[in-house]
Amino acid sequence: MAIADLSPHPTALVTAHGGGTAPAMRFGRRPALAGAGLEALFAWVDDIAELTQPARIHWVDGTRGENEALLRQQVDEGKLIKLNPEWRPGSYLARSHPSDVARTEARTFIASEREEDAGPTNNWAAPAQIRATITPLFEGSMRGRTMYVVPFSMGAVGGPLSHIGVQITDSAYAVTSIGIMTRVGTSVIEQIAAGKPWVKTVHSVGAPLVDGEQDVAWPCNDEKYIVHFPDTLEVWSFGSGYGGNAILAKKCFALRIASVIGRNEGWLAEHMLLIRVISPEGRSFHLAAAFPSACGKTNLAMLRPTIPGWRVETLGDDIAWLRPGDDGRLWAINPEAGFFGVAPGTGETTNVAAVETLWGNTIFTNVALRPDGDVWWEGLTEDVPAELTDWEGNPWTPESGRPAAHPNSRFTVSAGQCPQIAPDWETPEGVPLDGILFGGRRATNVPLVVEATDWSHGVFLGSTISSERTAAAEGTVGELRRDPFAMLPFCGYNMADYFGHWLKVGQKLRFDRAPRIFQVNWFRKGDDGRFLWPGFGDNARVIDWIIRRIEGRVPAVDSPIGRLPRTEDLNLDGIDVSDDDLRELFAIDRDLWLQETALTEEFYETFEGRVPAALHAELAALRFRLTRSA
Ligand code: GTP
Ligand code: SPV
Ligand code: MN
């Protein structure tokens, strides 16, 4: 179809339901707004339409009625299964194509002008070259489909730390997901009209419908490209409908592109949860924590402490933007509006707040379906249902010998539904941080908790994080890999420069007001392969120690790798952690640690001299402490 065939004020919705004629054109028109900034937006939308040749254009206004219509349309098209409203009102199940279940890091590119700006941990592509590769893929890629234009804000609309963008997509599933994960609406267009800068993101599942071709439940393409242009603030994503590849406001914008904006403007875009911890005395503390994908952020974000008196309020579960304030403190916002969380392992005993959050209005992807029209996944209940439909739509019984839900199956739900969401979670100026935690999944070596001696030691700890791979990205689960700051797949520029930027941000903080930095590891295992630490709600016991350290109420023990708790300072009332296990949780094997330092040096060397001297000095100091006689 030629661009000329597109009506200037195209209709929103296809006729699918109700038969007969199209419903009244209530949604989808180009906003009737004026403002200098809009010309560029309209021209860009026209350009993308000319390239991708959709059958119609729908300007998303973010209203409830529009959302309901989009959900209904997806049900009619067989793309969503409506769950039984008796158990799960307003909720839906999507089943992806079995090849499109996780982020595809090997197909993710940073197309900075200079290769060294992407650095050795990213796939670099020359901008002109990759544009020449992907443009033909987008040519006609939306034929027969609706092209949605989705204006979104990361952070409260108009907030001082917020940023806006527009996503063009041919996936209604993406639109309804973005509607949960971000703030979508015409108020964003008003900001663009007023001249506020915005990020351009383009997404196509890469499955045009030609000559009346029948659509499939989960259109996607074997060929995938997730390409970031940090110099022009653009993202182009082709071929995948999966969350992190398709909700471009999330990892692509709020981390990869935002990390570059943050480098240029003096702030940090981080893969971090954000919580307020309220002590038994009623004092509030704000913590952010960076753990790699599927390593416990959502769980800690919704912590229900097992020790009396403590409370946690949720502020965010995946991304935090941190900015030094005039007061010398580090201020944080959660730029998102929802949770795109890992389903398996989320249950009454592990994360009851998440289970409660999911009471309704949730889009589930790749979980199992119960005969009664509700959902299930491994770990939701102790009892395993006798009969299910698995994530691929096949009959399943416990004897099947395979998981009923995909290990990276997910829920998408509004943050406001979390029963312990902080009442002020949308406050535009954010909250001042008292502590930052770094962690990963480490079966060996890394103690339950260790405190950094100062900011640069903390940055060193962040830069050395390694973690066993999970199902959140394609690759071999369990394999140990470096994941500094939990940002390996998400840093939009050279990670050595990123380490340097962290050091610089530290210099802008008042030394007595900077957040204290800790490393934690809930995943250490005994020789018998069992977790040594009960985890989940009991992680509050570690948080309790961290807060008392921040308050200066407990001493710590110096070790070669940082400050450790005295065991008598850990509140272990009511749990069975044997003395042996406790010793093992904090054991530091000097030989193994020296091997770690050798690996760290190797890792630093891959940056060819770009790692800041301060971090080399930290590494040398660690080696000295490990080798000097005990
Ligand atoms: P992304 O959304 O991929 O960034 O993941 P996340 O970091 O938010 O991870 P999440 O909290 O969803 O946890 C992932 C998995 O780790 C789930 O299966 C959890 O049950 C499990 N998990 C979380 N916290 C703990 C813990 O303290 N101990 C143990 N053993 N497992 C945990
Ligand atoms: C992660 O993988 O870290 C996620 C899920 O939070 S995704 O948004 O798909 O990246
Ligand atoms: Mn994540």
XYZ file of C-alpha atoms and ligand atoms in Angstrom:
673
model
C 0.000 0.000 0.000
C 1.302 3.403 -0.853
C 1.509 6.138 1.725
C -1.121 8.107 -0.192
C -3.700 5.488 0.753
C -3.352 6.305 4.410
C -6.165 8.463 5.565
C -4.954 11.658 7.214
C -6.969 10.856 10.311
C -6.902 7.071 10.210
C -9.315 4.940 12.153
C -8.208 3.220 15.263
C -9.579 -0.177 15.507
C -10.122 -2.899 13.088
C -13.619 -4.184 12.758
C -12.862 -7.583 14.291
C -15.546 -7.714 16.952
C -19.210 -7.164 16.498
C -18.952 -7.873 12.780
C -20.519 -5.217 10.575
C -18.982 -1.813 10.313
C -16.119 -0.361 12.231
C -16.930 1.026 15.673
C -17.212 4.744 15.929
C -13.810 6.378 15.560
C -13.315 7.081 19.211
C -9.615 6.338 19.362
C -6.572 6.573 17.253
C -6.744 9.977 15.613
C -3.749 12.190 15.327
C -3.988 14.559 18.289
C -5.424 17.905 17.310
C -2.701 19.862 19.037
C -0.495 22.640 17.859
C 3.053 23.512 18.776
C 6.369 23.882 17.035
C 7.667 20.593 18.441
C 4.906 18.623 16.790
C 6.107 19.161 13.250
C 9.122 16.963 13.815
C 6.951 14.281 15.431
C 4.406 14.278 12.612
C 7.140 14.227 9.982
C 8.883 11.321 11.718
C 5.648 9.327 11.959
C 5.005 9.987 8.255
C 8.527 8.817 7.404
C 8.178 5.595 9.372
C 4.762 4.947 7.819
C 6.221 5.490 4.372
C 8.960 3.001 5.173
C 6.894 0.308 6.890
C 3.632 0.761 4.899
C 1.051 -0.096 7.567
C -2.626 -0.495 6.659
C -3.570 2.134 9.230
C -2.101 4.379 11.895
C -3.395 4.552 15.446
C -2.283 7.361 17.737
C -2.476 5.916 21.228
C -4.087 8.255 23.767
C -3.680 6.043 26.838
C -7.333 6.098 27.870
C -8.947 3.214 29.629
C -11.491 2.689 26.896
C -8.768 2.454 24.314
C -6.862 -0.072 26.402
C -9.946 -2.235 26.824
C -10.646 -2.132 23.106
C -7.055 -3.148 22.323
C -7.274 -6.065 24.738
C -10.613 -7.177 23.304
C -9.189 -6.962 19.809
C -6.255 -9.192 20.767
C -8.633 -11.750 22.241
C -10.708 -11.714 19.050
C -7.545 -12.211 17.018
C -6.428 -15.163 19.152
C -3.398 -13.289 20.505
C -4.531 -13.175 24.114
C -6.544 -15.640 26.154
C -8.929 -13.970 28.558
C -8.538 -15.538 31.990
C -11.524 -16.490 34.103
C -12.646 -13.179 35.644
C -13.811 -15.028 38.717
C -10.169 -15.772 39.612
C -8.277 -13.163 37.669
C -10.412 -10.187 36.560
C -9.172 -8.106 33.651
C -6.290 -10.497 33.027
C -4.899 -12.216 29.966
C -2.430 -14.881 28.884
C -0.141 -14.497 25.890
C 1.831 -17.415 24.498
C 4.896 -16.371 22.580
C 6.422 -18.176 19.677
C 8.714 -20.794 21.309
C 11.741 -19.071 19.759
C 10.892 -15.629 21.191
C 11.002 -16.065 24.969
C 13.882 -13.905 26.235
C 16.139 -10.985 25.422
C 18.469 -11.726 22.527
C 21.743 -10.191 23.630
C 23.646 -11.504 20.609
C 21.258 -9.535 18.362
C 21.481 -6.342 20.447
C 23.737 -3.592 19.082
C 25.127 -0.254 20.158
C 25.624 1.807 17.029
C 27.782 4.643 18.330
C 29.848 6.615 15.833
C 33.080 5.285 17.333
C 33.583 1.633 18.166
C 35.481 2.431 21.362
C 32.409 4.246 22.688
C 30.504 0.939 22.663
C 33.400 -0.886 24.284
C 34.310 -4.570 24.371
C 31.211 -5.710 26.290
C 28.730 -4.491 23.655
C 28.091 -5.581 20.078
C 29.109 -2.517 18.126
C 27.816 -1.677 14.683
C 28.781 1.280 12.491
C 25.640 3.463 12.366
C 25.550 3.935 8.596
C 26.224 0.294 7.960
C 23.616 -1.069 10.342
C 21.062 1.425 9.057
C 21.723 0.054 5.595
C 21.170 -3.459 6.968
C 17.980 -2.849 8.917
C 16.211 -0.309 6.709
C 15.364 -2.941 4.074
C 13.990 -5.160 6.844
C 11.603 -2.385 7.931
C 10.567 -1.715 4.328
C 6.952 -2.839 4.170
C 7.351 -4.696 7.466
C 3.996 -3.417 8.783
C 1.955 -4.212 5.656
C -1.538 -5.333 6.567
C -1.026 -4.268 10.175
C -1.838 -1.272 12.341
C 1.021 1.042 13.149
C 0.593 2.359 16.694
C 2.174 5.613 17.807
C 2.715 5.471 21.567
C 3.865 8.612 23.414
C 5.320 7.710 26.806
C 6.993 9.311 29.796
C 9.600 7.646 31.972
C 9.015 9.159 35.389
C 6.022 11.347 36.206
C 4.984 13.469 33.225
C 6.861 16.752 33.488
C 9.015 15.663 36.438
C 12.514 17.134 36.787
C 14.173 13.718 36.343
C 11.690 12.409 33.760
C 12.329 11.802 30.070
C 9.853 11.259 27.274
C 9.803 9.242 24.088
C 7.580 7.850 21.389
C 7.407 4.215 20.350
C 6.088 3.209 16.979
C 5.081 -0.439 16.943
C 2.970 -2.873 14.947
C 2.264 -5.020 18.013
C -0.913 -4.453 20.029
C 0.630 -6.673 22.725
C 3.508 -4.209 22.959
C 1.060 -1.288 23.154
C -0.909 -2.787 26.035
C 2.348 -3.721 27.798
C 3.791 -0.216 27.371
C 0.507 1.108 28.763
C 1.216 -0.766 31.985
C 4.978 -0.225 32.158
C 5.082 3.511 31.380
C 2.887 6.601 31.509
C 1.239 6.810 28.113
C -0.956 9.606 26.925
C -1.651 12.840 25.175
C -0.028 14.844 27.971
C 3.287 13.565 26.569
C 2.375 14.926 23.138
C 1.717 18.269 24.810
C 5.275 18.187 26.149
C 6.618 17.434 22.684
C 4.524 20.300 21.343
C 6.125 22.542 23.946
C 9.561 21.580 22.623
C 10.757 19.030 25.177
C 13.329 16.636 23.669
C 12.121 13.074 23.082
C 13.586 9.719 22.122
C 12.513 7.992 18.900
C 11.895 4.269 19.102
C 10.658 2.039 16.285
C 9.534 -1.554 16.717
C 8.246 -4.065 14.201
C 7.627 -7.742 14.777
C 8.722 -8.161 11.171
C 5.734 -10.161 9.991
C 3.824 -8.248 7.314
C 0.449 -9.611 6.269
C 0.266 -9.602 2.519
C -2.717 -10.445 0.335
C -5.108 -11.099 3.199
C -2.695 -13.544 4.826
C -3.954 -15.048 8.107
C -2.243 -13.635 11.214
C -0.688 -15.886 13.857
C -1.009 -15.669 17.649
C 2.543 -14.347 18.124
C 3.995 -12.813 14.995
C 7.781 -12.474 14.971
C 10.719 -12.994 12.652
C 13.681 -15.395 12.843
C 15.912 -12.453 12.060
C 16.215 -10.069 14.986
C 17.906 -6.709 15.451
C 17.749 -4.540 18.566
C 19.769 -1.491 17.544
C 20.558 1.577 19.651
C 21.836 4.847 18.214
C 23.100 6.724 21.279
C 24.335 9.697 19.258
C 20.898 10.418 17.784
C 18.813 9.009 20.678
C 17.056 6.347 18.597
C 16.157 2.675 19.006
C 15.180 0.340 16.167
C 13.940 -3.124 17.106
C 13.005 -5.756 14.544
C 11.698 -9.307 14.714
C 10.830 -9.901 18.386
C 7.699 -9.391 20.473
C 9.368 -10.305 23.787
C 9.354 -7.722 26.626
C 12.891 -6.399 26.748
C 13.109 -6.472 22.944
C 9.706 -4.896 22.342
C 8.883 -2.561 25.241
C 11.546 -0.156 24.056
C 10.993 2.325 26.895
C 12.425 -0.248 29.304
C 15.889 -1.718 28.731
C 16.512 -0.004 25.385
C 15.616 3.528 26.430
C 15.571 3.694 30.249
C 18.917 1.855 30.503
C 20.949 1.771 27.267
C 20.049 5.195 25.862
C 19.466 6.783 29.287
C 22.890 5.630 30.511
C 24.417 7.677 27.678
C 22.221 10.702 28.466
C 23.203 10.263 32.126
C 26.900 10.166 31.252
C 26.501 13.414 29.313
C 24.390 15.121 31.992
C 25.995 13.822 35.189
C 23.540 11.181 36.402
C 23.177 7.387 36.361
C 20.613 5.042 34.742
C 20.782 1.771 36.653
C 19.370 -1.781 36.654
C 18.181 -1.360 40.236
C 15.194 -1.898 42.460
C 14.277 0.892 44.844
C 12.784 0.507 48.331
C 12.051 2.401 51.512
C 12.887 0.429 54.623
C 11.165 1.496 57.828
C 12.900 0.431 61.028
C 11.159 -0.662 64.226
C 11.858 2.855 65.564
C 9.943 4.289 62.595
C 12.970 5.692 60.790
C 12.946 5.565 56.972
C 15.889 4.591 54.779
C 16.066 4.339 51.014
C 18.007 1.553 49.346
C 18.680 0.752 45.707
C 19.983 -2.641 44.646
C 21.496 -3.855 41.379
C 21.217 -7.593 40.759
C 21.427 -9.180 37.305
C 18.293 -10.359 35.490
C 16.328 -12.984 37.427
C 18.541 -12.587 40.521
C 16.019 -11.240 42.998
C 15.238 -7.551 42.391
C 11.451 -7.930 42.265
C 11.622 -10.128 45.355
C 13.668 -7.663 47.381
C 11.568 -4.786 46.055
C 8.512 -6.392 47.672
C 10.238 -7.734 50.766
C 8.051 -8.824 53.676
C 10.510 -8.852 56.553
C 10.383 -11.941 58.769
C 11.781 -9.992 61.718
C 9.334 -8.015 63.812
C 8.975 -4.284 63.489
C 10.522 -3.817 60.048
C 8.508 -2.711 57.016
C 9.386 -2.269 53.372
C 7.631 0.012 50.900
C 8.150 -0.692 47.218
C 9.315 2.143 44.972
C 10.574 0.214 41.926
C 11.704 -3.274 40.924
C 13.985 -3.006 37.890
C 15.275 0.426 36.929
C 16.368 3.462 38.916
C 17.663 6.815 37.700
C 20.066 8.385 40.182
C 21.035 12.040 40.270
C 23.242 13.969 42.696
C 21.208 16.687 44.399
C 22.286 20.150 45.501
C 22.225 18.790 49.041
C 25.092 16.378 48.309
C 22.820 13.363 48.429
C 22.052 10.928 45.625
C 18.379 11.115 44.604
C 16.566 8.263 42.878
C 13.392 7.748 40.890
C 11.867 4.634 39.391
C 11.125 5.753 35.832
C 8.718 2.876 35.209
C 5.032 2.562 36.079
C 4.714 -1.232 36.243
C 6.457 -4.518 36.887
C 7.515 -6.960 34.163
C 8.410 -9.716 36.602
C 9.629 -13.310 36.505
C 6.699 -15.654 37.298
C 8.425 -18.927 38.291
C 9.411 -18.932 41.939
C 6.860 -16.217 42.780
C 4.609 -17.737 45.454
C 2.989 -17.304 48.849
C 6.129 -18.373 50.689
C 8.605 -16.423 48.578
C 6.956 -13.205 47.411
C 3.438 -12.899 48.754
C 3.275 -9.176 47.892
C 3.796 -10.021 44.223
C 1.132 -12.720 44.378
C -1.252 -10.145 45.857
C -0.274 -7.593 43.204
C -1.316 -10.041 40.496
C -4.957 -10.305 41.643
C -6.187 -8.866 38.335
C -5.466 -6.472 35.456
C -2.364 -8.485 34.601
C -0.963 -9.692 31.305
C 0.831 -13.018 31.761
C 3.214 -14.331 29.135
C 4.257 -17.978 28.781
C 2.816 -19.233 32.070
C 0.623 -22.353 32.261
C -3.180 -22.302 32.052
C -5.390 -24.144 34.526
C -8.555 -25.935 33.432
C -10.563 -23.375 35.448
C -9.183 -20.519 33.372
C -6.640 -19.255 35.896
C -2.844 -19.322 35.553
C -0.118 -21.361 37.240
C 3.652 -21.553 37.265
C 6.301 -23.502 39.113
C 6.508 -22.160 42.650
C 3.124 -20.387 42.736
C 1.673 -23.061 45.002
C 3.244 -26.028 46.705
C 0.555 -28.295 45.263
C 1.113 -28.946 41.608
C -2.140 -29.017 39.636
C -2.947 -32.453 38.222
C -3.650 -31.086 34.810
C -2.601 -27.949 32.941
C -2.029 -26.512 29.522
C 1.653 -25.665 29.308
C 3.132 -22.414 28.019
C 3.232 -23.801 24.486
C -0.448 -24.731 24.560
C 0.072 -28.473 25.008
C -1.622 -30.694 27.614
C 0.599 -31.075 30.678
C 0.657 -33.281 33.767
C 3.238 -33.427 36.557
C 4.555 -36.599 34.898
C 5.419 -34.672 31.736
C 8.908 -34.072 33.088
C 9.149 -30.516 31.720
C 8.206 -27.186 33.237
C 4.592 -26.112 32.684
C 5.569 -22.440 32.598
C 8.605 -21.214 30.674
C 11.482 -20.450 33.106
C 11.396 -16.847 31.856
C 7.601 -16.546 31.867
C 6.520 -13.124 33.104
C 3.725 -10.958 34.446
C 3.037 -7.362 33.440
C 1.150 -5.359 36.051
C 0.775 -1.778 37.253
C 3.017 -0.829 40.157
C 0.063 0.849 41.847
C -1.488 -2.571 42.445
C 1.298 -3.634 44.795
C -0.185 -3.726 48.309
C 3.010 -2.265 49.786
C 3.751 0.339 47.114
C 5.075 3.501 48.762
C 2.279 6.085 48.911
C 4.635 8.619 47.314
C 6.176 6.297 44.714
C 5.370 8.697 41.873
C 6.949 11.730 43.506
C 8.765 13.460 40.627
C 11.850 14.496 42.593
C 12.485 10.967 43.910
C 13.960 9.844 47.211
C 17.445 10.332 48.738
C 19.473 7.115 48.858
C 21.066 5.858 52.064
C 22.520 2.671 50.634
C 23.308 0.849 47.405
C 23.543 -2.941 47.168
C 25.292 -4.932 44.453
C 24.714 -8.640 44.086
C 24.539 -11.656 41.891
C 24.009 -15.373 41.928
C 27.189 -16.889 43.310
C 27.218 -20.484 44.536
C 30.724 -19.971 45.908
C 33.162 -17.407 47.264
C 31.020 -14.294 47.718
C 29.808 -13.793 51.310
C 26.210 -13.093 52.326
C 27.062 -9.433 52.881
C 30.138 -7.242 52.808
C 30.394 -3.488 53.180
C 32.600 -1.317 51.005
C 35.096 0.841 52.857
C 34.253 3.921 50.772
C 32.714 5.028 47.460
C 35.625 3.998 45.243
C 35.840 0.592 46.909
C 32.086 0.334 46.327
C 32.532 1.167 42.660
C 35.249 -1.495 42.554
C 32.832 -4.038 44.055
C 30.187 -3.082 41.476
C 32.689 -3.462 38.654
C 33.628 -6.988 39.738
C 30.127 -8.483 40.022
C 29.824 -11.886 38.387
C 26.712 -13.994 38.303
C 25.464 -17.351 37.090
C 23.402 -16.923 33.943
C 19.606 -17.178 34.174
C 16.802 -17.774 31.689
C 16.150 -14.029 31.264
C 18.429 -13.937 28.239
C 19.402 -16.488 25.620
C 22.478 -18.475 26.680
C 23.564 -21.326 28.941
C 21.814 -21.135 32.313
C 24.210 -21.488 35.267
C 27.375 -20.401 33.482
C 29.325 -17.800 35.478
C 29.773 -14.518 33.688
C 30.909 -11.015 34.531
C 27.988 -8.673 34.999
C 29.385 -5.432 36.435
C 26.735 -3.359 38.216
C 24.221 -5.873 36.713
C 24.552 -3.626 33.647
C 26.536 -5.820 31.245
C 23.591 -6.167 28.804
C 22.275 -2.661 29.464
C 25.135 -0.143 29.420
C 24.866 1.955 26.275
C 28.536 2.980 26.226
C 32.012 1.768 27.078
C 31.806 0.112 30.496
C 35.244 1.346 31.526
C 33.996 4.911 30.978
C 30.883 3.941 32.906
C 33.065 2.894 35.879
C 34.747 6.280 35.607
C 31.373 8.006 35.519
C 30.375 6.250 38.752
C 33.568 7.573 40.365
C 32.767 11.080 39.121
C 29.207 10.986 40.423
C 30.666 10.000 43.798
C 32.778 13.149 43.784
C 29.625 15.255 43.478
C 28.225 13.769 46.689
C 29.012 15.011 50.168
C 31.180 12.301 51.685
C 28.962 12.046 54.772
C 25.781 11.995 52.706
C 26.723 9.595 49.916
C 24.922 6.265 50.058
C 26.954 3.470 51.648
C 27.724 0.570 49.329
C 27.315 -3.140 50.087
C 27.688 -6.404 48.204
C 25.197 -9.183 48.962
C 24.788 -12.788 47.834
C 21.633 -14.743 48.718
C 22.693 -17.680 46.557
C 25.762 -19.240 48.180
C 25.525 -23.032 48.258
C 26.927 -25.763 50.450
C 28.904 -28.726 49.124
C 25.600 -30.587 48.965
C 24.194 -28.038 46.527
C 21.583 -26.506 48.835
C 21.280 -22.773 49.438
C 23.009 -21.881 52.708
C 20.772 -18.866 53.292
C 16.938 -19.050 53.475
C 16.586 -15.886 51.364
C 13.372 -14.032 50.514
C 11.717 -12.531 53.647
C 14.760 -13.505 55.693
C 16.894 -11.172 53.591
C 15.448 -8.557 55.964
C 18.021 -9.836 58.474
C 20.783 -8.636 56.184
C 18.950 -5.369 55.514
C 18.634 -4.895 59.280
C 22.432 -5.128 59.628
C 22.957 -2.829 56.655
C 20.672 -0.185 58.173
C 22.373 -0.426 61.545
C 25.710 0.057 59.782
C 24.316 3.115 57.981
C 23.114 4.461 61.323
C 26.537 3.771 62.828
C 25.065 1.545 65.520
C 27.142 -1.620 64.996
C 30.839 -2.219 64.473
C 32.067 -4.334 61.563
C 35.021 -6.626 61.096
C 37.647 -5.746 58.517
C 38.459 -8.482 56.031
C 40.589 -8.451 52.893
C 37.469 -7.992 50.741
C 35.616 -5.451 52.864
C 33.761 -5.094 56.147
C 31.860 -8.098 57.454
C 29.261 -8.392 60.207
C 30.151 -9.907 63.556
C 27.877 -12.948 63.646
C 26.400 -11.797 66.947
C 25.133 -8.663 65.182
C 22.991 -10.612 62.725
C 19.443 -11.137 63.900
C 18.935 -14.875 63.378
C 16.049 -15.317 65.828
C 13.549 -17.810 64.525
C 15.588 -19.304 61.687
C 17.743 -22.415 61.541
C 21.053 -21.512 60.059
C 23.598 -23.856 61.587
C 26.899 -22.508 62.866
C 28.647 -24.404 60.077
C 26.446 -22.850 57.427
C 26.927 -19.417 58.935
C 30.689 -19.864 58.840
C 30.438 -21.053 55.244
C 28.265 -18.044 54.312
C 31.080 -15.711 55.331
C 34.092 -17.898 54.493
C 36.790 -16.150 52.490
C 39.163 -18.532 50.758
C 42.253 -16.465 50.005
C 43.413 -18.710 47.170
C 40.066 -18.596 45.431
C 39.924 -14.846 45.954
C 43.374 -14.446 44.444
C 42.066 -16.380 41.450
C 39.139 -13.932 41.319
C 41.561 -11.019 41.284
C 43.391 -12.597 38.347
C 40.088 -12.866 36.480
C 39.253 -9.264 37.362
C 42.600 -8.147 35.987
C 41.937 -10.088 32.785
C 38.526 -8.467 32.555
C 39.924 -4.980 33.106
C 42.548 -5.647 30.416
C 39.859 -6.177 27.807
C 39.210 -2.424 28.057
C 42.728 -1.666 26.793
C 43.789 0.898 29.349
C 40.445 2.638 29.766
C 39.604 1.324 33.268
C 40.159 4.190 35.745
C 43.407 4.102 37.711
C 41.434 4.239 40.953
C 39.979 0.809 40.200
C 43.382 -0.656 39.342
C 44.528 0.725 42.682
C 41.593 -0.975 44.419
C 42.516 -4.248 42.742
C 46.149 -3.914 43.809
C 45.082 -3.097 47.361
C 42.799 -6.139 47.453
C 45.662 -8.356 46.312
C 47.911 -6.874 48.947
C 45.355 -7.549 51.679
C 44.814 -11.111 50.441
C 48.523 -11.962 50.303
C 49.808 -10.274 53.434
C 50.119 -12.768 56.290
C 46.827 -13.199 58.094
P 14.508 -9.385 36.170
O 13.080 -8.993 36.095
O 14.892 -10.387 35.122
O 15.440 -8.227 36.157
O 14.703 -10.256 37.523
P 14.761 -9.874 39.079
O 16.142 -9.480 39.456
O 13.666 -8.956 39.434
O 14.521 -11.308 39.772
P 13.289 -11.854 40.642
O 13.099 -11.124 41.925
O 12.117 -11.984 39.756
O 13.821 -13.304 41.021
C 14.199 -14.247 40.062
C 14.224 -15.619 40.657
O 15.096 -15.659 41.782
C 12.851 -16.065 41.138
O 12.615 -17.397 40.746
C 12.956 -15.960 42.639
O 12.144 -16.905 43.291
C 14.442 -16.212 42.905
N 14.886 -15.513 44.138
C 14.647 -14.214 44.457
N 15.138 -13.908 45.684
C 15.712 -15.047 46.152
C 16.390 -15.376 47.368
O 16.563 -14.563 48.280
N 16.852 -16.663 47.492
C 16.669 -17.583 46.490
N 17.150 -18.804 46.686
N 16.024 -17.305 45.337
C 15.555 -16.060 45.165
C 15.589 -8.446 32.535
O 15.875 -9.357 31.749
O 16.436 -7.897 33.269
C 14.198 -7.993 32.658
C 13.223 -8.466 31.676
O 13.899 -7.192 33.528
S 13.358 -7.575 30.186
O 12.533 -6.377 30.291
O 12.840 -8.446 29.143
O 14.716 -7.223 29.934
Mn 15.688 -6.608 34.769
